[in-house]
PDB file of C-alpha atoms and ligand atoms in Angstrom:
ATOM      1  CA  UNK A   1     -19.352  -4.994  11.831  1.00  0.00           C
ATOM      2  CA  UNK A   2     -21.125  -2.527   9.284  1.00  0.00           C
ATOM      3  CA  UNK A   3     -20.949   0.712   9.127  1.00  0.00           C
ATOM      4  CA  UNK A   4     -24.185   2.458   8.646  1.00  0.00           C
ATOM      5  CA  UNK A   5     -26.135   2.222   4.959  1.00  0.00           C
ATOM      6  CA  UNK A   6     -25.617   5.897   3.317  1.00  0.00           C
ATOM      7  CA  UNK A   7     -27.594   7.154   0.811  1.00  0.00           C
ATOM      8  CA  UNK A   8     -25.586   9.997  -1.157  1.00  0.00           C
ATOM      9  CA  UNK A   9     -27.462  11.975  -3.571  1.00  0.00           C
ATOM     10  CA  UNK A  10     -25.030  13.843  -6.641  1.00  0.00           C
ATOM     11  CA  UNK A  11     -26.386  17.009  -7.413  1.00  0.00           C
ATOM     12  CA  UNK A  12     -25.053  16.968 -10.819  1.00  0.00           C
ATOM     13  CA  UNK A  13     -27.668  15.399 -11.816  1.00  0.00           C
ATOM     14  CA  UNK A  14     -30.208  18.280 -10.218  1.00  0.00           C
ATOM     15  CA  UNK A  15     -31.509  21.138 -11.884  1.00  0.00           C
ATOM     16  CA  UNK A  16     -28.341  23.864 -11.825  1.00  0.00           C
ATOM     17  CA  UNK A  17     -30.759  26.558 -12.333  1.00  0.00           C
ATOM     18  CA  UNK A  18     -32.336  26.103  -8.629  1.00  0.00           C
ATOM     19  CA  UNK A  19     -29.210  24.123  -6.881  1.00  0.00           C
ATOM     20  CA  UNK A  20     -30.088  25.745  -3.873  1.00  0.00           C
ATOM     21  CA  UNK A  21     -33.787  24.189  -3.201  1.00  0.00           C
ATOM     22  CA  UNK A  22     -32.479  21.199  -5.182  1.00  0.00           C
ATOM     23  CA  UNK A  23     -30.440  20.499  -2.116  1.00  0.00           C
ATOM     24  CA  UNK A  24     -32.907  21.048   0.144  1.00  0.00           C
ATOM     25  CA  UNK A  25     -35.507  19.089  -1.460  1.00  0.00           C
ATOM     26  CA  UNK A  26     -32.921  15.910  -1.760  1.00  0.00           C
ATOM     27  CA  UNK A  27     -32.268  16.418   1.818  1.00  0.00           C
ATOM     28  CA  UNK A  28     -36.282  16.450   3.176  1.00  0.00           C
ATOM     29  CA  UNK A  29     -36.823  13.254   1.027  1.00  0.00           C
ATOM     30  CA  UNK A  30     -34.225  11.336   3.075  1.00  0.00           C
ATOM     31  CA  UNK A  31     -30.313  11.704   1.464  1.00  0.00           C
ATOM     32  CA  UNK A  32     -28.069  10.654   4.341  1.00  0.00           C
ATOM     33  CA  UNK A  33     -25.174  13.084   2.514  1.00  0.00           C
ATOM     34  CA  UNK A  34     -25.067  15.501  -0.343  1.00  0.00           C
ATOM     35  CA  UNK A  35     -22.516  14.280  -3.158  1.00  0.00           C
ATOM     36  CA  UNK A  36     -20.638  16.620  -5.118  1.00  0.00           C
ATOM     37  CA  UNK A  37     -18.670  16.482  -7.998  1.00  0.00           C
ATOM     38  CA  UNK A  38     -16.332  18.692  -8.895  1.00  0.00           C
ATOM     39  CA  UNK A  39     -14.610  18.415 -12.845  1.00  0.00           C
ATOM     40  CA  UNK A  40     -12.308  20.644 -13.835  1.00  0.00           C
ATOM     41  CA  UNK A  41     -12.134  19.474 -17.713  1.00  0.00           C
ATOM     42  CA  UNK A  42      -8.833  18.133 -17.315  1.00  0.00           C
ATOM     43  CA  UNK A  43      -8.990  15.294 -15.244  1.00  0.00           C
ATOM     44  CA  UNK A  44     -11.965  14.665 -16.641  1.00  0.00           C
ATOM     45  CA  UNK A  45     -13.688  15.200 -19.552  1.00  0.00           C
ATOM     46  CA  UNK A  46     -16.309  17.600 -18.330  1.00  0.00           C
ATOM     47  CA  UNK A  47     -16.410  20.801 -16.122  1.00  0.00           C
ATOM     48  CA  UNK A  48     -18.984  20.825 -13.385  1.00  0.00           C
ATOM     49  CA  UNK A  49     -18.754  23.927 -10.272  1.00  0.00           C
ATOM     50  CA  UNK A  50     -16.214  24.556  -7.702  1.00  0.00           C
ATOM     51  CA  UNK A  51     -15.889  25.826  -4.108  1.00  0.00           C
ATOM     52  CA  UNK A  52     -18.048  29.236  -4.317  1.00  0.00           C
ATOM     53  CA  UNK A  53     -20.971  26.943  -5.092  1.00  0.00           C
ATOM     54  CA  UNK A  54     -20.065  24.666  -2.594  1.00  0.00           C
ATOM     55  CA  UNK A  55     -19.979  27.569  -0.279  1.00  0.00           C
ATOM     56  CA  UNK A  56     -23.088  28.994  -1.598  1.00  0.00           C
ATOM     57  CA  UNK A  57     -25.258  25.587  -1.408  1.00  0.00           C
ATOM     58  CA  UNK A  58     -23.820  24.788   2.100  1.00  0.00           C
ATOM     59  CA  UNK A  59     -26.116  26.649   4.342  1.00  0.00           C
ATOM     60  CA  UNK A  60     -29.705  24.370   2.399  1.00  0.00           C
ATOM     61  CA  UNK A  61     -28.558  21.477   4.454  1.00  0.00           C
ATOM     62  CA  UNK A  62     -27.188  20.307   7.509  1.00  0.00           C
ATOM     63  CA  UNK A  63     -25.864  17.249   5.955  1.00  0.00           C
ATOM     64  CA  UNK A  64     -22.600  15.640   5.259  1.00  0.00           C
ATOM     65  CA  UNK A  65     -20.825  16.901   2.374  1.00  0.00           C
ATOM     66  CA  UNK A  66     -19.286  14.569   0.536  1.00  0.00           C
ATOM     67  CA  UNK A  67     -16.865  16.149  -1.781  1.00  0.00           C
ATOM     68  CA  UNK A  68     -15.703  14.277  -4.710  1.00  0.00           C
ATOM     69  CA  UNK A  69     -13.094  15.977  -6.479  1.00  0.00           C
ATOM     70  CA  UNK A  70     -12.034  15.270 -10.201  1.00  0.00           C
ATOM     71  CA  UNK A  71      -9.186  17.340 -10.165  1.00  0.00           C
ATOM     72  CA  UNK A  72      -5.406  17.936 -11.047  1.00  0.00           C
ATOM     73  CA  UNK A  73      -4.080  19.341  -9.179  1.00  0.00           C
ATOM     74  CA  UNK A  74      -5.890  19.020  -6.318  1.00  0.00           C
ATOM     75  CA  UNK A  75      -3.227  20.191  -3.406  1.00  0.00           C
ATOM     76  CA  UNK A  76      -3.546  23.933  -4.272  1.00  0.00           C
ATOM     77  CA  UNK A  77      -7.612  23.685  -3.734  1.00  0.00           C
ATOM     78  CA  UNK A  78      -8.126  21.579  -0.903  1.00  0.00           C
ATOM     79  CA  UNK A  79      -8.637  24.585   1.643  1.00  0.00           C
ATOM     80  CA  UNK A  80     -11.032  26.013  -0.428  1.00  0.00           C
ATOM     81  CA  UNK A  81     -12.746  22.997  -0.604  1.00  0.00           C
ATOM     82  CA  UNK A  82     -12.501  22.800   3.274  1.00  0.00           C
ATOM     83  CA  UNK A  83     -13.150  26.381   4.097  1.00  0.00           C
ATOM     84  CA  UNK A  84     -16.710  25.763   1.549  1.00  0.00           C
ATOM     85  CA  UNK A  85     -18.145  23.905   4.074  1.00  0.00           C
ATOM     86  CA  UNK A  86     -17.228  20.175   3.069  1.00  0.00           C
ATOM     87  CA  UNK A  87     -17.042  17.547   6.133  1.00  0.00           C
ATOM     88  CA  UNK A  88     -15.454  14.704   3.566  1.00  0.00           C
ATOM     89  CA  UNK A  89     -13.148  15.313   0.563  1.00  0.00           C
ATOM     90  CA  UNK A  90     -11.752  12.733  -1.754  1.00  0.00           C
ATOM     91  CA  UNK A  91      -9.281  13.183  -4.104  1.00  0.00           C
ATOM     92  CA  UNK A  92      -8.387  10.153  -6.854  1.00  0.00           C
ATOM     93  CA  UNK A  93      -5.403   8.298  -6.890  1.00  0.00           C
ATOM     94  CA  UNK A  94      -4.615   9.214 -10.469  1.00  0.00           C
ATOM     95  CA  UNK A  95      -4.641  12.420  -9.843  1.00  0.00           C
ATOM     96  CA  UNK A  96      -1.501  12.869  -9.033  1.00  0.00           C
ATOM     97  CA  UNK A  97       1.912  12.095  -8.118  1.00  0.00           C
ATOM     98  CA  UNK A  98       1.837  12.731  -3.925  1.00  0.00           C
ATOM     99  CA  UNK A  99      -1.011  10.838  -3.080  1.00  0.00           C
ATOM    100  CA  UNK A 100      -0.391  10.496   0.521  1.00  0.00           C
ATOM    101  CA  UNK A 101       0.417  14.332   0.879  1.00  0.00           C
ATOM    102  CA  UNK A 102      -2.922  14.986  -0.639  1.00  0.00           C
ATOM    103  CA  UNK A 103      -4.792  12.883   2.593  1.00  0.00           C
ATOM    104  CA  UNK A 104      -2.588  14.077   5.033  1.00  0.00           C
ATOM    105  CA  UNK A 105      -3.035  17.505   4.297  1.00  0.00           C
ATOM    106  CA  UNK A 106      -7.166  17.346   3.950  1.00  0.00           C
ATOM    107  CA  UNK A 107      -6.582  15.690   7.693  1.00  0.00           C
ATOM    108  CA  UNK A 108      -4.798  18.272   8.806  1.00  0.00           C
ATOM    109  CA  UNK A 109      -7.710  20.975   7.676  1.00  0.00           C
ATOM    110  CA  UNK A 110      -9.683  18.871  10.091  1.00  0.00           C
ATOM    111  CA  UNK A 111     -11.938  16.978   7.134  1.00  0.00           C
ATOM    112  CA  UNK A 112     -12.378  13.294   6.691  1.00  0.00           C
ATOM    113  CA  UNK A 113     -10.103  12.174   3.735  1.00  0.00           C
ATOM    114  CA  UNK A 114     -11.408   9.917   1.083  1.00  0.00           C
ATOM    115  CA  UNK A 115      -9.560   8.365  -2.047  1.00  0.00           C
ATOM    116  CA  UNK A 116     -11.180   7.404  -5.421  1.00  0.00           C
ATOM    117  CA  UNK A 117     -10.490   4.363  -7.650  1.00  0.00           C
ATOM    118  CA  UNK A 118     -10.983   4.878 -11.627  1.00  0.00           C
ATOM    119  CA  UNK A 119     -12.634   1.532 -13.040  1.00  0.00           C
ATOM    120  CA  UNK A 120      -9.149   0.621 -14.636  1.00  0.00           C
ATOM    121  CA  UNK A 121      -7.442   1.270 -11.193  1.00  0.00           C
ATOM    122  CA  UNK A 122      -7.052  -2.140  -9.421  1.00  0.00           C
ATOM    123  CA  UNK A 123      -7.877  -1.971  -5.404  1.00  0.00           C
ATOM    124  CA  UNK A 124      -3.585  -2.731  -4.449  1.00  0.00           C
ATOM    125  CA  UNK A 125      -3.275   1.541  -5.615  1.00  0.00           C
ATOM    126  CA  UNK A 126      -4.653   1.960  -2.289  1.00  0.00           C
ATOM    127  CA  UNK A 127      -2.893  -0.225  -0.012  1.00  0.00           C
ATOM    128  CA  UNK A 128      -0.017   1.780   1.313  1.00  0.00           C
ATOM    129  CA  UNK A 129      -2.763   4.884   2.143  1.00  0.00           C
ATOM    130  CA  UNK A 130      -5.481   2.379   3.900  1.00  0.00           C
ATOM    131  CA  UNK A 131      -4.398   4.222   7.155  1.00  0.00           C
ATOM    132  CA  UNK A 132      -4.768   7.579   5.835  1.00  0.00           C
ATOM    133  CA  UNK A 133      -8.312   7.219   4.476  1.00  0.00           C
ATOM    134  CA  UNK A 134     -11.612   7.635   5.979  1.00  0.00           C
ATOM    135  CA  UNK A 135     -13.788   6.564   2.798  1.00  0.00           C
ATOM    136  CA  UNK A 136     -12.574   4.609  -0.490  1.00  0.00           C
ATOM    137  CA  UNK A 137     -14.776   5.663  -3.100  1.00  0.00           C
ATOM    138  CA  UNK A 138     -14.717   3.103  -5.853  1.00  0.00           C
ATOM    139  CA  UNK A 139     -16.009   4.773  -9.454  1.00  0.00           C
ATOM    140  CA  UNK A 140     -18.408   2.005 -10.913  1.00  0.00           C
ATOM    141  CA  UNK A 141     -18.606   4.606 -14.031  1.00  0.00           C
ATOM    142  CA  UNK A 142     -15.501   5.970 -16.049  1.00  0.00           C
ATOM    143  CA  UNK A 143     -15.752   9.459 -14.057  1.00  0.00           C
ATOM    144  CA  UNK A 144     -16.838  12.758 -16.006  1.00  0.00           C
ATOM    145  CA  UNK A 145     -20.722  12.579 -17.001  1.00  0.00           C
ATOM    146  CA  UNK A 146     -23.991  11.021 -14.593  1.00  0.00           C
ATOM    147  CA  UNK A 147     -26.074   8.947 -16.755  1.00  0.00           C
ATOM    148  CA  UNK A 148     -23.671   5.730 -17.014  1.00  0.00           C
ATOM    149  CA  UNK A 149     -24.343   2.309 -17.195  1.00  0.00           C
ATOM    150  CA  UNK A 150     -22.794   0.683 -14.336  1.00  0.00           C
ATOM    151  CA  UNK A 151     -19.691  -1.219 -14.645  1.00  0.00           C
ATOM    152  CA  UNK A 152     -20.048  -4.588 -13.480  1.00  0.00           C
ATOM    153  CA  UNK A 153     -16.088  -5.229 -12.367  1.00  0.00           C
ATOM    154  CA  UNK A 154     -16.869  -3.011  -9.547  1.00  0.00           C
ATOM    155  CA  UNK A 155     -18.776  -4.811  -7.682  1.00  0.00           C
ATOM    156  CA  UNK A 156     -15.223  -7.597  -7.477  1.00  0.00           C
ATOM    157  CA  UNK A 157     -13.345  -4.536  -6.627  1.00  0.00           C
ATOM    158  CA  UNK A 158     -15.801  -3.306  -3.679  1.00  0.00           C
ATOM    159  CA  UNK A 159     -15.235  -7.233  -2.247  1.00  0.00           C
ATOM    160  CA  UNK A 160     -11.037  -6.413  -2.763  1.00  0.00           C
ATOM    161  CA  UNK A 161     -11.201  -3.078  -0.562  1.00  0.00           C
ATOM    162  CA  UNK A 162     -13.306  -4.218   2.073  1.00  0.00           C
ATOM    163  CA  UNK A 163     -10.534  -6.898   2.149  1.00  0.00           C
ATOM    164  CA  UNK A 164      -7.951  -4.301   2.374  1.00  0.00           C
ATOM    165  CA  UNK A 165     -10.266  -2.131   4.974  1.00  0.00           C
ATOM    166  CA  UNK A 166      -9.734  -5.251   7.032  1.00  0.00           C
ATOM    167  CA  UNK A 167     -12.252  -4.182   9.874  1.00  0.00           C
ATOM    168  CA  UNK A 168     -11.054  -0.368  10.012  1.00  0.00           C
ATOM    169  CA  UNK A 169     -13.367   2.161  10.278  1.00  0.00           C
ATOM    170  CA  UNK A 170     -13.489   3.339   6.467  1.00  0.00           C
ATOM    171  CA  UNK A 171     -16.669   3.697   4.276  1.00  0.00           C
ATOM    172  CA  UNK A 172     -16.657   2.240   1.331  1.00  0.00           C
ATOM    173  CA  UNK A 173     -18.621   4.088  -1.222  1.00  0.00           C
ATOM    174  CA  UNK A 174     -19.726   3.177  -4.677  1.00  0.00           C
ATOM    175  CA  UNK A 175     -20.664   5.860  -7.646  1.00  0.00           C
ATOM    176  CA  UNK A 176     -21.852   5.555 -11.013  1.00  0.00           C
ATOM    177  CA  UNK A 177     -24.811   3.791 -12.557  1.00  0.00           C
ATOM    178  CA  UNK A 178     -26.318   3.049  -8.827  1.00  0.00           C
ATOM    179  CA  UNK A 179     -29.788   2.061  -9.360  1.00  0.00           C
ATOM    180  CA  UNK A 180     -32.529   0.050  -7.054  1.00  0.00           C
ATOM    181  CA  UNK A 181     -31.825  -2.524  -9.468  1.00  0.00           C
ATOM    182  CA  UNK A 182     -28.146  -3.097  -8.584  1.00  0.00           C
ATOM    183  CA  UNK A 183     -28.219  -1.681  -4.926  1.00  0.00           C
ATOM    184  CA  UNK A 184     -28.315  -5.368  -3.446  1.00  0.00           C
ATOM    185  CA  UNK A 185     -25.581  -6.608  -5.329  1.00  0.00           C
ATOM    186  CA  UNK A 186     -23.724  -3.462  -4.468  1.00  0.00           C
ATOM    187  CA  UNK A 187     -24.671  -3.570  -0.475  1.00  0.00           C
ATOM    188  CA  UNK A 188     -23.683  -7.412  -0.513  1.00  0.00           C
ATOM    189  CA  UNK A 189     -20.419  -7.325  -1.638  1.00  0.00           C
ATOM    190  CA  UNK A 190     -19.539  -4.757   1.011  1.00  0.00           C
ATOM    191  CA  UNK A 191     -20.453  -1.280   0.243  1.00  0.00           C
ATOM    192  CA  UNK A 192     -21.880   0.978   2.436  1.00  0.00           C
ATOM    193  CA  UNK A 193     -21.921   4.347   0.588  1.00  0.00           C
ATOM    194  CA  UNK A 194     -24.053   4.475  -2.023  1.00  0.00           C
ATOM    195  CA  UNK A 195     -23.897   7.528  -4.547  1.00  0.00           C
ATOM    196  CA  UNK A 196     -26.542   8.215  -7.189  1.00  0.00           C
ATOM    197  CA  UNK A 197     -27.614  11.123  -9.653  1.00  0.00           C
ATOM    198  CA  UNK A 198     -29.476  10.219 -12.129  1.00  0.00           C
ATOM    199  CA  UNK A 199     -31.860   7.434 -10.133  1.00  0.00           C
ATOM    200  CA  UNK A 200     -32.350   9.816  -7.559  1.00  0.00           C
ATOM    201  CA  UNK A 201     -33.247  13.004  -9.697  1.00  0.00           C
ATOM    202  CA  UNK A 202     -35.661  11.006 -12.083  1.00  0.00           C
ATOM    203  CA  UNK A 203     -38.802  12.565 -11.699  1.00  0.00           C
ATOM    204  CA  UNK A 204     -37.884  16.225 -10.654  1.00  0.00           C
ATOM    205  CA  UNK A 205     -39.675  16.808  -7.634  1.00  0.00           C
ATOM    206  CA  UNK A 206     -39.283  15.604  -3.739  1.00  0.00           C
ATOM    207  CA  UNK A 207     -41.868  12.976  -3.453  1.00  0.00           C
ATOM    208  CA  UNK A 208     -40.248  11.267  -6.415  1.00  0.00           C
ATOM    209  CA  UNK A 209     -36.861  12.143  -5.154  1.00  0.00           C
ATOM    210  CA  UNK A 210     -37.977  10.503  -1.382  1.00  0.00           C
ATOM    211  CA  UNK A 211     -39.432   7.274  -3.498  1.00  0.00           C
ATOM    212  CA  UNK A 212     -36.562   7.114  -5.629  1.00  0.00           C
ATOM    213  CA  UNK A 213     -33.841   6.936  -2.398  1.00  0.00           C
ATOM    214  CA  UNK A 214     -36.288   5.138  -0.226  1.00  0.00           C
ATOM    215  CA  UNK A 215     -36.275   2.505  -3.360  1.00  0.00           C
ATOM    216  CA  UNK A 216     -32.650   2.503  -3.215  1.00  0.00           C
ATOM    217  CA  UNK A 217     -32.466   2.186   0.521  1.00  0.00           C
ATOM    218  CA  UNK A 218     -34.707  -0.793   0.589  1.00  0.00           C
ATOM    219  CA  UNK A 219     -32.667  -2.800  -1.969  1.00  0.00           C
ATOM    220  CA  UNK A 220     -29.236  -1.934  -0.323  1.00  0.00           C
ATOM    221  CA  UNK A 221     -30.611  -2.787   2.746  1.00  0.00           C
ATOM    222  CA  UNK A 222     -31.858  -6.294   1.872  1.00  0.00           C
ATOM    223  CA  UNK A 223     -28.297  -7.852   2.065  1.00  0.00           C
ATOM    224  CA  UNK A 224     -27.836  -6.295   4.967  1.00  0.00           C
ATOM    225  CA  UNK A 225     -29.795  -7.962   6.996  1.00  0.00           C
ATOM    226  CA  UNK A 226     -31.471  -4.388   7.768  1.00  0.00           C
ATOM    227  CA  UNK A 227     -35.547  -3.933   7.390  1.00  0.00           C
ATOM    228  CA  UNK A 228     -36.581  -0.742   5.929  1.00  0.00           C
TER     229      UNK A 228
HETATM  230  C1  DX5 B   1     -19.415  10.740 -12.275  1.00  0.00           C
HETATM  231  C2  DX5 B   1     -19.802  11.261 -10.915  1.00  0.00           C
HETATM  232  C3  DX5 B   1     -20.998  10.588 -10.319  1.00  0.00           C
HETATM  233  C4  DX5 B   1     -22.228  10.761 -11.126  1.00  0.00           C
HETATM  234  C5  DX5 B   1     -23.233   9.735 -10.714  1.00  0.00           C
HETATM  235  O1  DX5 B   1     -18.213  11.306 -12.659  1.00  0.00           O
HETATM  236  O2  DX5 B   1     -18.731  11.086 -10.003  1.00  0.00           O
HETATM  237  O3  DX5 B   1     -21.212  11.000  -8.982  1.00  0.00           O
HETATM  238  O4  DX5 B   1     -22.791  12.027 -10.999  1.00  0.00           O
HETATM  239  O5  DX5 B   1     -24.332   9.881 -11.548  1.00  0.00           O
HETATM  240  P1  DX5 B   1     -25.244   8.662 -11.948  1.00  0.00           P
HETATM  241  O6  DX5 B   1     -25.799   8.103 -10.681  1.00  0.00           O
HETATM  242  O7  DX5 B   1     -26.248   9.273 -12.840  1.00  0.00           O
HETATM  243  O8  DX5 B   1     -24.354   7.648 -12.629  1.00  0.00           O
HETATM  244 ZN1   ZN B   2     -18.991  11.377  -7.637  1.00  0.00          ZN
END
């Protein structure tokens, strides 16, 4: 049973200075969500936006949101996360102590609840949340910066969580160095959540942001047994 090939577009690697149209032009050239990563500089090593420009983006597309917080804490922001307008929010499991608090709580503000795997995080962290979790969303990049080369361990680790998924209905998603060239190999060993900045953004304008994810759908879709 698959769940249904997603193409997920990370505005951080858009132009900041127009995030608005950036959004919409990502969305017109066929995203299936809208990625977004949030950094707060001490989680990670970099500092990207927060809710207000979640909440100020939100009304340029009708698509999912996919929020992707690198953050610690992340307890004491996950309603304004919600209230921004994002549908899905994932918080990492080294991010803090109360993992399972963490999901429960972005459940109970009526969001789907996704956790995140660092490349040095094996796919076990997860397996006493697997319940609690509508997405796993395993980093193929150390997390902080688009631009990455793309870890190839990850793609072992995809194979582990689908394992662990066992049939549920969770989307696995993959993020960090996802190009047309290793969207096959991705697809194949079980992902169906593909996120991607840079090979997306290349280009800087919609037709070469629709041929960049239609390349990207096409190669993911291969394994799949899927024509497109
Ligand atoms: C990294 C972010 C990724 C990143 C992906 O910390 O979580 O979403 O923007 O960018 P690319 O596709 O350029 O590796
Ligand atoms: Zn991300």
């Amino acid at each position: 049973m698959l769940r249904p090939l997603v193409i997920a577009p990370s505005i951080l690697a858009s132009d900041f200075s127009k995030l608005g149209e950036e959004v919409r032009n990502v969305d017109r050239a066929g995203a299936d969500w809208i990625h977004l990563d949030v950094m707060d500089g001490h989680f990670v090593p970099n500092i990207s936006y927060g809710p207000d420009v979640i909440k100020a983006i939100r009304p340029y597309s009708k698509k999912i949101f996919d929020t992707h917080l690198m953050i610690a804490p992340c307890d004491p922001y996950l309603e304004a996360f919600a209230k921004a307008g994002s549908d899905i929010i994932t918080v990492h499991v080294e991010a803090g102590p109360h993992l399972h608090r963490s999901l429960q709580a972005i459940r109970a503000l009526g969001k789907k609840a996704g956790v995140s795997l660092n490349p040095a995080t094996p796919a076990l962290a997860i397996e006493h949340v697997i319940d609690l979790v509508d997405l796993v969303l395993i980093m193929s990049v150390n997390p902080g910066f688009g631009g990455q080369t793309f870890i190839p361990s990850a793609i072992e680790k995809i194979a582990a969580v689908r394992a662990l998924a066992a049939g549920r209905p969770i989307d696995i998603e993959v993020d960090g160095g996802v190009t047309a060239d290793n969207a096959a190999a991705i697809a194949a060993a079980g992902a169906n959540a593909l996120v991607a900045g840079s090979a997306v953004f290349k280009g800087g304008n919609e037709a070469a942001y629709k041929a960049n994810i239609a390349a990207i759908r096409h190669a993911a879709a291969g394994p799949r047994g899927e024509a497109v």
